Coordinates of C-alpha atoms in Angstrom, one line a residue:
M1 CA 13.3 -58.7 -25.6
D2 CA 14.2 -60.2 -22.2
N3 CA 17.5 -58.3 -22.4
I4 CA 15.8 -54.9 -22.7
K5 CA 13.4 -55.7 -19.9
E6 CA 16.3 -56.7 -17.7
K7 CA 18.2 -53.5 -18.5
W8 CA 15.0 -51.4 -17.9
S9 CA 14.5 -53.0 -14.5
F10 CA 18.1 -52.0 -13.7
G11 CA 17.3 -48.4 -14.5
R12 CA 14.3 -48.2 -12.2
S13 CA 16.4 -47.0 -9.3
G14 CA 16.9 -43.7 -11.2
Q15 CA 13.2 -43.3 -12.0
E16 CA 12.2 -43.9 -8.4
E17 CA 14.4 -40.9 -7.4
A18 CA 12.8 -38.8 -10.2
G19 CA 9.3 -39.1 -8.9
E20 CA 6.0 -39.8 -10.5
E21 CA 7.0 -38.6 -14.0
G22 CA 9.7 -41.2 -14.3
E23 CA 7.5 -44.0 -13.0
E24 CA 4.7 -43.1 -15.4
C25 CA 7.1 -42.8 -18.3
G26 CA 8.6 -46.2 -17.6
Q27 CA 5.2 -47.8 -17.3
R28 CA 4.3 -46.6 -20.8
V29 CA 7.5 -47.9 -22.3
R30 CA 7.0 -51.3 -20.6
E31 CA 3.5 -51.5 -21.9
L32 CA 4.7 -50.7 -25.4
L33 CA 7.4 -53.3 -25.2
D34 CA 4.9 -55.9 -24.1
V35 CA 2.6 -55.1 -27.0
R36 CA 5.5 -55.2 -29.5
E37 CA 7.1 -58.3 -28.0
G38 CA 6.4 -60.4 -31.1
S39 CA 7.8 -57.9 -33.6
M40 CA 10.8 -56.6 -31.7
K41 CA 14.1 -58.2 -30.9
P42 CA 16.8 -57.2 -28.3
V43 CA 18.9 -54.2 -29.2
K44 CA 22.6 -54.9 -28.9
R45 CA 23.4 -51.2 -28.2
E46 CA 24.6 -50.9 -24.6
Y47 CA 22.6 -48.5 -22.5
S48 CA 22.9 -48.3 -18.8
G49 CA 19.8 -47.9 -16.6
P50 CA 19.9 -44.1 -16.1
L51 CA 20.7 -43.5 -19.8
L52 CA 17.8 -45.6 -21.0
W53 CA 15.5 -43.8 -18.6
L54 CA 16.8 -40.4 -19.9
R55 CA 16.3 -41.5 -23.5
A56 CA 12.7 -42.5 -22.6
C57 CA 12.0 -39.2 -21.0
H58 CA 13.8 -36.7 -23.1
G59 CA 14.2 -38.4 -26.5
P60 CA 17.5 -39.3 -28.3
A61 CA 18.1 -35.8 -29.5
E62 CA 18.0 -34.2 -26.0
T63 CA 19.9 -37.1 -24.5
S64 CA 22.8 -36.7 -26.9
R65 CA 23.2 -33.0 -25.9
M66 CA 23.3 -33.6 -22.2
S67 CA 26.5 -33.6 -20.3
D68 CA 27.6 -36.3 -17.9
K69 CA 26.4 -34.3 -14.9
D70 CA 22.9 -33.9 -16.4
K71 CA 22.8 -37.7 -17.2
G72 CA 22.8 -38.5 -13.5
G73 CA 26.5 -38.4 -12.8
L74 CA 27.5 -41.1 -15.3
P75 CA 31.3 -41.6 -15.4
G76 CA 33.4 -40.6 -18.3
A77 CA 34.2 -37.6 -20.4
Q78 CA 31.6 -35.6 -22.2
H79 CA 30.3 -37.4 -25.2
A80 CA 27.3 -37.3 -27.5
V81 CA 25.1 -40.4 -27.7
P82 CA 23.8 -40.7 -31.3
P83 CA 20.2 -41.8 -31.8
P84 CA 19.7 -45.5 -32.2
K85 CA 19.7 -46.7 -35.8
T86 CA 16.6 -48.3 -37.1
S87 CA 18.5 -50.8 -39.2
G88 CA 21.9 -52.1 -39.8
A89 CA 24.6 -53.8 -37.7
A90 CA 23.7 -51.8 -34.6
T91 CA 20.3 -53.5 -34.4
G92 CA 21.5 -56.9 -35.4
G93 CA 20.2 -56.5 -38.9
Q94 CA 16.7 -56.2 -37.7
Q95 CA 14.4 -53.1 -38.3
L96 CA 13.2 -51.4 -35.1
S97 CA 9.5 -50.6 -34.9
A98 CA 9.0 -47.0 -36.1
T99 CA 5.9 -46.6 -33.9
A100 CA 7.8 -47.5 -30.7
N101 CA 10.6 -45.2 -31.6
Q102 CA 8.3 -42.2 -32.3
F103 CA 6.4 -42.9 -29.1
V104 CA 9.5 -42.8 -27.0
D105 CA 10.8 -39.7 -28.7
K106 CA 7.6 -37.7 -28.2
I107 CA 7.3 -38.3 -24.4
D108 CA 7.3 -34.8 -22.7
P109 CA 8.9 -35.1 -19.3
F110 CA 7.7 -31.6 -18.3
S111 CA 4.0 -32.2 -18.8
K112 CA 3.6 -33.5 -15.3
R113 CA 5.0 -32.5 -11.9
G114 CA 6.0 -34.6 -9.0
N115 CA 4.5 -34.3 -5.6
S116 CA 7.8 -33.2 -4.0
R117 CA 8.3 -29.4 -4.1
R118 CA 11.8 -28.0 -4.6
R119 CA 13.0 -26.2 -1.5
R120 CA 12.9 -22.5 -1.9
R121 CA 16.3 -20.8 -1.8
P122 CA 16.4 -18.0 0.7
V123 CA 16.4 -14.6 -1.0
N124 CA 18.8 -12.0 0.2
S125 CA 19.3 -8.4 -0.8
S126 CA 21.0 -9.2 -4.1
R127 CA 21.0 -11.8 -6.9
Y128 CA 24.1 -13.0 -8.6
H129 CA 24.8 -14.9 -11.8
G130 CA 27.7 -17.1 -12.0
D131 CA 30.4 -16.5 -14.6
N132 CA 33.3 -18.4 -16.0
D133 CA 35.9 -15.7 -15.4
P134 CA 39.3 -17.0 -14.2
D135 CA 40.3 -16.5 -10.6
L136 CA 41.9 -13.2 -9.5
V137 CA 45.6 -12.9 -9.5
Q138 CA 47.5 -11.3 -6.6
L139 CA 49.0 -8.0 -7.7
P140 CA 51.9 -6.3 -6.0
L141 CA 51.3 -3.7 -3.4
I142 CA 50.9 -0.1 -4.5
K143 CA 53.2 1.3 -1.9
D144 CA 56.0 -1.0 -3.1
A145 CA 55.7 0.2 -6.7
P146 CA 57.6 3.3 -8.0
F147 CA 55.6 6.6 -7.6
N148 CA 55.1 7.0 -11.4
E149 CA 53.7 3.5 -11.6
Q150 CA 51.3 3.7 -8.6
T151 CA 48.4 5.2 -10.6
A152 CA 48.6 2.5 -13.2
L153 CA 48.7 -0.2 -10.5
A154 CA 45.8 1.4 -8.7
I155 CA 43.8 1.3 -11.9
Q156 CA 44.6 -2.4 -12.4
K157 CA 43.3 -3.1 -8.8
L158 CA 40.2 -1.1 -9.5
Q159 CA 39.5 -3.2 -12.6
Q160 CA 40.2 -6.3 -10.6
C161 CA 37.6 -5.2 -8.0
Q162 CA 34.9 -5.0 -10.6
K163 CA 34.5 -8.8 -10.4
I164 CA 31.4 -9.8 -8.5
F165 CA 31.3 -12.9 -6.3
D166 CA 28.4 -15.1 -5.2
F167 CA 28.3 -15.1 -1.4
Y168 CA 25.5 -17.6 -1.3
D169 CA 28.1 -20.2 -1.3
P170 CA 30.5 -19.3 1.5
V171 CA 33.3 -21.6 0.5
A172 CA 33.3 -20.8 -3.3
Q173 CA 36.3 -18.9 -4.7
L174 CA 37.7 -18.1 -1.3
K175 CA 41.1 -17.1 -2.6
S176 CA 39.6 -14.6 -5.1
K177 CA 37.3 -13.1 -2.5
E178 CA 40.3 -12.6 -0.2
I179 CA 42.3 -10.9 -3.0
K180 CA 39.5 -8.5 -3.7
R181 CA 39.0 -7.7 -0.1
A182 CA 42.7 -7.0 0.3
A183 CA 42.7 -4.8 -2.8
L184 CA 39.8 -2.7 -1.6
N185 CA 41.5 -2.1 1.8
E186 CA 44.7 -1.2 0.0
L187 CA 42.8 1.3 -2.3
I188 CA 41.2 2.9 0.7
D189 CA 44.5 3.5 2.4
Y190 CA 46.0 4.7 -0.9
I191 CA 43.5 7.5 -1.6
T192 CA 43.4 8.5 2.1
A193 CA 47.1 8.7 2.9
T194 CA 48.7 9.5 -0.5
K195 CA 48.6 13.1 -1.5
G196 CA 47.8 13.6 -5.2
A197 CA 46.5 10.0 -5.6
I198 CA 43.2 11.1 -7.2
V199 CA 44.1 12.1 -10.7
E200 CA 41.9 12.5 -13.7
P201 CA 42.5 9.1 -15.3
I202 CA 41.4 7.4 -12.1
Y203 CA 37.9 9.0 -12.0
P204 CA 36.2 6.8 -14.6
E205 CA 37.7 3.6 -13.2
I206 CA 36.4 4.5 -9.7
I207 CA 32.9 5.3 -10.9
R208 CA 32.9 2.1 -13.0
M209 CA 34.0 -0.1 -10.1
V210 CA 31.5 1.5 -7.7
S211 CA 28.6 1.2 -10.2
R212 CA 29.5 -2.5 -10.9
N213 CA 29.4 -3.4 -7.2
I214 CA 26.6 -1.4 -5.7
F215 CA 24.0 -1.0 -8.5
R216 CA 21.8 -4.0 -8.7
V217 CA 18.1 -4.9 -8.8
L218 CA 16.7 -5.3 -5.2
P219 CA 14.5 -8.3 -4.9
P220 CA 11.2 -8.2 -3.1
S221 CA 11.2 -9.1 0.6
D222 CA 11.1 -12.8 1.4
N223 CA 8.3 -12.1 3.9
S224 CA 5.2 -10.7 2.2
E225 CA 3.9 -9.6 5.6
F226 CA 7.1 -8.0 6.7
D227 CA 6.7 -5.5 9.5
P228 CA 9.7 -3.2 9.9
E229 CA 8.7 -2.6 13.5
E230 CA 8.6 -6.2 14.5
D231 CA 10.6 -8.3 12.0
E232 CA 14.3 -8.4 11.5
P233 CA 15.5 -7.0 8.2
T234 CA 17.2 -9.1 5.6
L235 CA 20.9 -8.3 5.7
E236 CA 23.1 -8.0 2.6
V237 CA 24.9 -11.3 2.1
S238 CA 27.8 -9.7 0.2
W239 CA 28.4 -7.0 2.9
P240 CA 32.1 -7.9 3.5
H241 CA 32.9 -6.5 0.0
L242 CA 30.0 -4.0 -0.3
Q243 CA 31.0 -2.2 2.9
L244 CA 34.5 -1.7 1.6
V245 CA 33.2 -0.4 -1.7
Y246 CA 31.0 2.2 0.1
E247 CA 33.8 3.1 2.4
F248 CA 36.2 3.6 -0.6
F249 CA 33.7 5.8 -2.5
L250 CA 33.0 7.9 0.6
R251 CA 36.7 8.5 1.1
F252 CA 37.0 9.4 -2.6
L253 CA 34.2 12.1 -2.3
E254 CA 35.6 13.5 1.0
S255 CA 39.2 13.6 -0.2
A256 CA 40.9 17.0 -0.5
D257 CA 42.2 16.0 -4.0
F258 CA 38.6 15.4 -5.3
Q259 CA 37.7 17.9 -8.0
A260 CA 33.9 18.4 -8.7
T261 CA 34.6 19.8 -12.2
I262 CA 36.1 16.4 -13.2
G263 CA 33.7 14.3 -11.1
K264 CA 30.5 15.9 -12.7
K265 CA 31.5 14.2 -16.0
H266 CA 31.0 10.8 -14.4
I267 CA 28.6 11.4 -11.5
D268 CA 25.5 12.5 -13.5
Q269 CA 21.7 12.3 -13.1
R270 CA 21.6 8.6 -14.0
F271 CA 24.2 7.8 -11.4
V272 CA 22.2 9.7 -8.7
L273 CA 18.9 8.1 -9.7
N274 CA 20.4 4.6 -9.4
L275 CA 21.8 5.6 -6.0
L276 CA 18.4 6.8 -4.8
E277 CA 16.8 3.5 -5.8
L278 CA 19.2 1.7 -3.5
F279 CA 17.5 3.4 -0.5
D280 CA 14.9 0.7 -0.6
S281 CA 17.4 -1.8 0.6
E282 CA 16.4 -3.7 3.8
D283 CA 19.9 -3.6 5.2
P284 CA 20.1 -0.5 7.5
R285 CA 23.9 -0.5 7.2
E286 CA 23.7 0.1 3.5
R287 CA 21.1 2.8 3.8
D288 CA 23.3 4.6 6.3
F289 CA 26.2 4.7 3.9
L290 CA 23.9 5.8 1.1
K291 CA 22.6 8.7 3.2
T292 CA 26.1 10.0 3.8
I293 CA 27.2 9.6 0.2
L294 CA 24.1 11.3 -1.2
H295 CA 24.6 14.2 1.2
R296 CA 28.2 14.6 0.0
I297 CA 27.1 14.6 -3.6
Y298 CA 24.4 17.2 -2.9
G299 CA 27.0 19.4 -1.3
K300 CA 29.7 19.2 -4.0
F301 CA 27.6 19.2 -7.2
L302 CA 25.4 22.3 -7.3
G303 CA 23.9 21.3 -10.7
L304 CA 22.4 18.2 -9.2
R305 CA 20.7 19.7 -6.2
A306 CA 17.4 20.5 -7.9
F307 CA 17.3 17.1 -9.6
I308 CA 18.0 15.3 -6.2
R309 CA 15.1 17.3 -4.5
K310 CA 12.8 16.5 -7.4
Q311 CA 13.5 12.8 -7.3
I312 CA 13.1 12.6 -3.6
N313 CA 9.7 14.3 -4.0
N314 CA 8.7 11.7 -6.6
M315 CA 9.8 8.9 -4.3
F316 CA 7.8 10.3 -1.4
L317 CA 4.6 10.8 -3.4
S318 CA 4.9 7.3 -4.8
F319 CA 5.3 5.9 -1.3
V320 CA 2.3 7.8 0.2
F321 CA -0.2 7.4 -2.6
E322 CA 0.9 4.2 -4.4
T323 CA 3.1 1.7 -2.8
D324 CA 2.9 2.4 0.9
S325 CA 6.2 0.6 1.2
F326 CA 9.7 2.1 1.1
N327 CA 12.6 1.4 3.5
G328 CA 14.6 4.5 3.1
V329 CA 12.1 7.2 4.1
G330 CA 13.9 8.0 7.4
E331 CA 17.3 8.4 5.8
L332 CA 16.0 10.6 3.0
L333 CA 14.2 12.8 5.6
E334 CA 17.5 13.2 7.5
I335 CA 19.1 14.5 4.3
L336 CA 16.2 16.8 3.7
G337 CA 16.5 18.1 7.3
S338 CA 20.0 19.4 6.7
I339 CA 18.9 20.7 3.3
I340 CA 16.0 22.6 4.7
N341 CA 18.2 24.0 7.4
G342 CA 20.3 25.6 4.6
F343 CA 17.4 27.2 2.7
A344 CA 17.8 30.9 2.1
L345 CA 15.2 33.4 3.4
P346 CA 12.6 34.2 2.3
L347 CA 11.5 30.7 1.3
K348 CA 10.9 30.1 -2.3
Q349 CA 7.4 29.1 -3.4
E350 CA 8.6 25.6 -4.5
H351 CA 9.8 24.9 -1.0
K352 CA 6.4 25.9 0.5
V353 CA 4.7 23.6 -2.0
F354 CA 7.1 20.8 -1.0
L355 CA 6.0 21.2 2.6
V356 CA 2.3 21.2 2.0
K357 CA 2.1 18.7 -0.9
V358 CA 4.9 16.2 0.0
L359 CA 6.1 16.4 3.6
L360 CA 2.8 16.8 5.4
P361 CA 1.1 13.9 3.6
L362 CA 3.8 11.7 5.0
H363 CA 1.8 11.6 8.2
K364 CA -0.7 9.3 6.5
P365 CA 1.1 5.9 6.2
R366 CA 0.7 3.4 8.9
C367 CA 4.5 3.0 9.3
L368 CA 4.8 6.5 10.5
S369 CA 6.7 5.4 13.6
L370 CA 9.8 4.4 11.4
Y371 CA 10.5 8.0 10.3
H372 CA 8.3 10.3 12.5
A373 CA 11.2 11.8 14.4
Q374 CA 12.9 12.9 11.1
L375 CA 9.6 14.1 9.7
A376 CA 8.8 16.3 12.7
Y377 CA 12.3 17.8 12.6
C378 CA 11.7 18.8 8.9
V379 CA 8.4 20.4 9.7
V380 CA 9.8 22.3 12.7
Q381 CA 12.6 23.6 10.5
F382 CA 10.1 25.0 8.0
I383 CA 8.2 26.8 10.8
E384 CA 11.4 28.2 12.1
K385 CA 12.2 29.6 8.6
D386 CA 8.7 31.0 8.1
S387 CA 6.3 31.3 11.0
T388 CA 3.4 32.1 8.7
L389 CA 3.3 28.5 7.7
T390 CA 2.0 27.5 11.1
P391 CA -1.8 27.6 10.3
Q392 CA -1.3 25.5 7.2
V393 CA 0.8 22.9 9.2
F394 CA -1.9 22.6 11.9
E395 CA -4.6 22.4 9.4
A396 CA -2.8 19.4 7.8
L397 CA -2.1 17.8 11.1
L398 CA -5.8 17.9 12.1
K399 CA -6.7 16.6 8.7
F400 CA -4.5 13.6 9.1
W401 CA -5.1 13.1 12.8
P402 CA -5.5 9.4 13.6
R403 CA -8.9 8.2 14.7
T404 CA -8.2 4.6 15.8
C405 CA -4.5 4.3 16.3
S406 CA -3.5 5.5 19.7
S407 CA 0.3 5.1 19.1
K408 CA 0.1 7.5 16.1
E409 CA -2.0 9.9 18.2
V410 CA 0.7 10.0 20.8
M411 CA 3.2 10.8 18.1
F412 CA 1.1 13.6 16.7
L413 CA 0.8 15.1 20.2
G414 CA 4.6 15.0 20.5
E415 CA 5.0 16.8 17.2
V416 CA 2.4 19.4 18.2
E417 CA 4.3 20.1 21.4
E418 CA 7.6 20.5 19.4
I419 CA 5.9 23.1 17.2
L420 CA 4.4 25.0 20.1
D421 CA 7.9 25.2 21.6
I422 CA 8.9 27.5 18.8
I423 CA 5.6 29.2 17.8
E424 CA 5.2 32.9 18.0
P425 CA 2.4 34.4 20.1
E426 CA 0.7 36.0 17.1
Q427 CA 0.6 32.6 15.3
F428 CA -0.6 30.9 18.5
K429 CA -3.7 33.0 18.6
K430 CA -4.7 31.9 15.1
I431 CA -4.8 28.2 16.0
I432 CA -6.3 28.4 19.5
D433 CA -9.7 27.1 18.6
P434 CA -8.9 24.1 16.4
L435 CA -5.9 23.2 18.5
F436 CA -7.5 23.1 21.9
R437 CA -10.7 21.5 20.6
Q438 CA -8.5 18.6 19.5
L439 CA -6.7 18.6 22.8
A440 CA -10.0 18.4 24.6
K441 CA -10.8 15.3 22.6
C442 CA -7.4 13.8 23.4
V443 CA -7.8 14.5 27.1
S444 CA -11.2 12.8 27.0
S445 CA -9.8 9.7 25.3
P446 CA -10.4 6.4 27.2
H447 CA -6.8 5.4 26.2
F448 CA -4.8 6.6 29.2
Q449 CA -1.5 7.2 27.2
V450 CA -3.3 9.6 24.8
A451 CA -4.9 11.5 27.7
E452 CA -1.7 11.5 29.6
R453 CA 0.4 12.9 26.7
A454 CA -2.2 15.7 26.1
L455 CA -2.2 16.7 29.8
Y456 CA 1.6 16.9 29.8
F457 CA 1.3 20.1 27.7
W458 CA 0.6 21.9 30.9
N459 CA 4.1 20.9 32.2
N460 CA 5.8 22.9 29.5
E461 CA 6.6 26.4 30.8
Y462 CA 6.5 28.2 27.4
I463 CA 3.2 26.6 26.4
L464 CA 1.8 27.4 29.8
S465 CA 2.8 31.1 29.3
L466 CA 1.0 31.1 26.0
I467 CA -2.1 29.6 27.6
E468 CA -2.0 32.2 30.4
E469 CA -2.0 35.1 27.9
T470 CA -5.0 33.6 26.1
S471 CA -6.8 32.0 29.1
A472 CA -10.1 33.7 28.2
Q473 CA -10.2 31.7 25.0
V474 CA -8.6 28.5 26.1
M475 CA -10.4 27.9 29.4
P476 CA -14.0 27.8 28.0
I477 CA -12.9 25.2 25.5
M478 CA -11.0 22.9 27.9
F479 CA -13.0 23.3 31.1
P480 CA -16.1 21.1 30.3
A481 CA -13.9 18.2 29.3
L482 CA -11.6 18.5 32.3
Y483 CA -14.4 18.8 34.8
R484 CA -16.2 15.8 33.3
I485 CA -13.0 13.7 33.3
S486 CA -12.3 14.5 36.9
R487 CA -15.5 12.7 37.9
E488 CA -15.8 10.0 35.3
H489 CA -12.3 8.8 34.1
W490 CA -11.3 5.2 35.0
N491 CA -7.6 5.9 35.4
Q492 CA -6.6 7.6 38.7
T493 CA -3.4 8.9 37.3
I494 CA -5.4 10.8 34.6
V495 CA -7.7 12.1 37.3
A496 CA -4.8 13.4 39.3
L497 CA -3.3 15.2 36.3
V498 CA -6.7 16.8 35.5
Y499 CA -6.9 18.1 39.1
N500 CA -3.5 19.7 38.6
V501 CA -4.7 21.4 35.3
L502 CA -7.9 22.6 36.9
K503 CA -5.8 24.0 39.8
T504 CA -3.6 25.8 37.3
F505 CA -6.6 27.3 35.6
M506 CA -7.9 28.5 38.9
E507 CA -4.6 30.3 39.7
M508 CA -4.5 31.8 36.2
N509 CA -8.0 33.3 36.2
G510 CA -10.0 32.6 39.3
K511 CA -13.0 34.8 38.3
L512 CA -13.4 33.1 35.0
F513 CA -12.9 29.7 36.6
D514 CA -15.9 30.4 39.0
E515 CA -18.1 31.6 36.1
L516 CA -17.3 28.5 34.1
T517 CA -18.0 26.3 37.2
A518 CA -21.4 27.9 37.7
N519 CA -22.3 27.8 34.1
Y520 CA -21.3 24.1 33.9
K521 CA -23.5 23.3 36.9
M522 CA -26.4 25.2 35.4
E523 CA -25.9 23.3 32.1
K524 CA -25.9 20.1 34.0
Q525 CA -29.1 21.0 35.8
K526 CA -30.7 21.8 32.5
E527 CA -29.6 18.5 31.1
R528 CA -31.0 16.7 34.2
R529 CA -34.3 18.6 33.9
K530 CA -34.6 17.7 30.2
E531 CA -33.8 14.1 31.1
R532 CA -36.6 14.1 33.7
E533 CA -39.0 15.7 31.2
R534 CA -38.1 13.1 28.6
E535 CA -38.7 10.3 31.1
E536 CA -42.0 11.7 32.2
L537 CA -43.1 12.0 28.5
W538 CA -42.2 8.4 27.9
R539 CA -44.1 7.4 31.0
R540 CA -47.3 9.1 29.9
L541 CA -47.0 7.6 26.5
S542 CA -46.7 4.2 28.1
V543 CA -49.8 4.8 30.2
L544 CA -51.8 5.9 27.1
E545 CA -50.6 2.9 25.2
Q546 CA -51.8 0.6 28.1
Q547 CA -55.2 2.3 28.2
D548 CA -55.7 1.9 24.5
I549 CA -54.8 -1.8 24.8
E550 CA -57.3 -2.3 27.6
T551 CA -60.0 -0.5 25.6
L552 CA -59.5 -2.7 22.6
V553 CA -59.6 -5.8 24.8
K554 CA -63.0 -4.8 26.3
N555 CA -64.6 -3.5 23.1
P556 CA -63.1 -5.4 20.2
P557 CA -63.7 -3.9 16.8
Q558 CA -66.3 -5.4 14.4
I559 CA -64.3 -6.9 11.6
L560 CA -67.2 -8.0 9.4
S561 CA -70.3 -5.7 9.1
K562 CA -73.9 -7.0 8.5
T563 CA -74.7 -3.9 6.4
P564 CA -74.6 -4.9 2.7
M565 CA -71.9 -3.3 0.6
T566 CA -74.6 -1.7 -1.6
A567 CA -75.6 0.5 1.3
F568 CA -72.6 2.6 0.8
I569 CA -73.5 3.4 -2.8
P570 CA -75.4 6.8 -3.0
P571 CA -79.0 6.6 -4.3
K572 CA -79.7 7.5 -7.9
Q573 CA -81.2 11.0 -8.3
P574 CA -84.4 11.3 -10.4
G575 CA -83.9 12.8 -13.8
S576 CA -80.2 12.2 -13.8
G577 CA -80.2 9.9 -16.8
P578 CA -77.3 9.6 -19.2
A579 CA -76.5 12.7 -21.1
N580 CA -77.5 12.9 -24.7
S581 CA -74.7 11.9 -27.0
T582 CA -75.3 14.7 -29.3
G583 CA -73.5 17.8 -28.3
P584 CA -74.5 21.4 -28.8
A585 CA -74.5 22.8 -32.3
A586 CA -71.3 24.4 -33.4
P587 CA -71.6 28.2 -33.9
T588 CA -71.8 29.3 -37.4
S589 CA -69.3 31.7 -38.9
G590 CA -72.1 34.3 -39.4
G591 CA -72.9 34.4 -35.7
T592 CA -72.6 37.7 -33.8
G593 CA -70.7 36.1 -30.9
S594 CA -72.7 38.2 -28.4
Q595 CA -73.8 35.1 -26.4
G596 CA -71.6 34.0 -23.6
A597 CA -70.0 30.6 -23.2
G598 CA -72.6 29.6 -20.5
E599 CA -75.7 30.7 -22.5
K600 CA -77.7 28.2 -24.5
S601 CA -79.1 28.7 -27.9
P602 CA -82.9 28.5 -28.5
A603 CA -82.4 25.4 -30.7
A604 CA -80.5 23.6 -28.0
G605 CA -83.2 24.5 -25.4
K606 CA -86.0 23.2 -27.5
K607 CA -84.1 20.0 -28.2
S608 CA -83.4 19.3 -24.5
S609 CA -87.0 20.0 -23.6
S610 CA -88.3 17.6 -26.2
A611 CA -85.9 15.0 -25.0
S612 CA -87.1 15.3 -21.4
T613 CA -90.7 15.1 -22.6
G614 CA -90.0 12.0 -24.5
S615 CA -88.4 10.4 -21.4
R616 CA -91.4 11.1 -19.3
D617 CA -93.7 9.6 -22.0
D618 CA -91.6 6.4 -21.9
K619 CA -91.9 6.2 -18.1
N620 CA -95.7 6.6 -18.3
D621 CA -96.0 3.8 -20.9
K622 CA -94.0 1.5 -18.6
T623 CA -96.2 2.3 -15.7
N624 CA -99.4 1.6 -17.7
E625 CA -97.9 -1.8 -18.8
K626 CA -97.2 -2.8 -15.2
S627 CA -100.7 -1.8 -14.0
G628 CA -102.3 -3.8 -16.9
E629 CA -100.3 -6.9 -15.9
N630 CA -101.5 -6.6 -12.3
K631 CA -105.1 -6.3 -13.3
S632 CA -104.9 -9.4 -15.4

């Protein structure tokens, strides 16, 4: 017994490192050994301290399956530790307590957690799983091989490049990583410089190698409050290899030897869908490669064009109405800008629906600044293709116009100016009223950047010519706001710009300007008159209120009256006794019905007269009784 206690104390160094679970487990075993001290004898089996602690925590079955590394770094080759025998020579001929053995085996080391938290491993753009594949072997150079063997050697190198390495450990498998990097560089030079290098047998190997390297599940961002405008993106840790794979695939698509008829067998809808999902990568370098590759695929594979547009629509709709988070919106809009530029005229209905239902709602998200330049370019391209879409575009812009975000409002004003630069005069006349009412609100904004950006419209020569042609409609809308700002705005720069705009209006149409000035002054006088009348009315009401208060103070109302409450009850009229309970006789079936509803029958008249006579007799009797009592 003392021997076991001594060995257990030797193993306490391991349990101190393990935390609270090891300490509690050891405490239970020591208590059990103290209880069973009279019935147990020392076990002759040699267990070192960490092994005894592992057996106490995991049980003999689990301990026997553990490797040396899992057992705390014990020296020696891998071996299985059999469970202790309950009888025989191993226990000195003594039978071990079954209760103690079962108690130790049933201890669950995972039921409790220590106080120390495991340090979180930084998450990068990819996740890797280690494998037990052997290291790569250096293959001979392709250029040194005979011409008829170069294709086979290139296929071997492509198969070799399918191996994925874990770049979380920068010093692991350095030789194999360098072999793969050299092979990728050699393959890039081979398909670029060698004429006829891209043959049919090499297509599936290239697609398989590219898919194996670039297609992976993108983990969520490490920062839940990641702000693309403020925070640095998480870069791809395996970029040294991934960049070469993207470069090789791009050279493959751009090669003069590439045949789309063969490539469409391997680059299908599933491949394109996986490629689109990678646009959510945080690494901008990867998204830039993906943008170029997807554009090349769209240009070479005519059968995939409609599918690509449809999937981009789905991704945009999901971004706007569901997730509100997607990293590759700007890159996809760049691709769409070139696609829209190539649309044939007249525009198809599906393209117009795409503009109204997909592109314009992209103005809603709060991260608009990340892709607004590309979005505005796409909208302008649509209006250049079909000018009749201008009213719909302005209606959507006014619908999504920001109310509280001044930076987004400045972006909207910039987009409006870009549209006005290409708008036709006929379409401009259709949007004058809603457009300049919104501009009047922007000019009146207390945020000086919004007001300044709106006033810069009058520095554009083409917009100024459009305003001059329609000054009779524009000036009545803008003049009140401009005149008020010239007297009330806090920023002197804005006031100076407003004076320039008013001067421009005066030069455009001086007569109308004078009329608007006179009308504005008259309206102001009316407002001041109404204000004085309102103040006078309130003053009179205050005087009346004060007079009522003084009157109440001098003549306070009588809260309790001396008049009895019965005085308010009206006196009882004579002869208005309770009505007889018996109603009028029902008319017989043999009646002539000539009497009206208000007429009384003779029987009813006699009955009522007799009743009144009887009531008078009763009153006379009561009077006689009272007089007799008085006489007595």
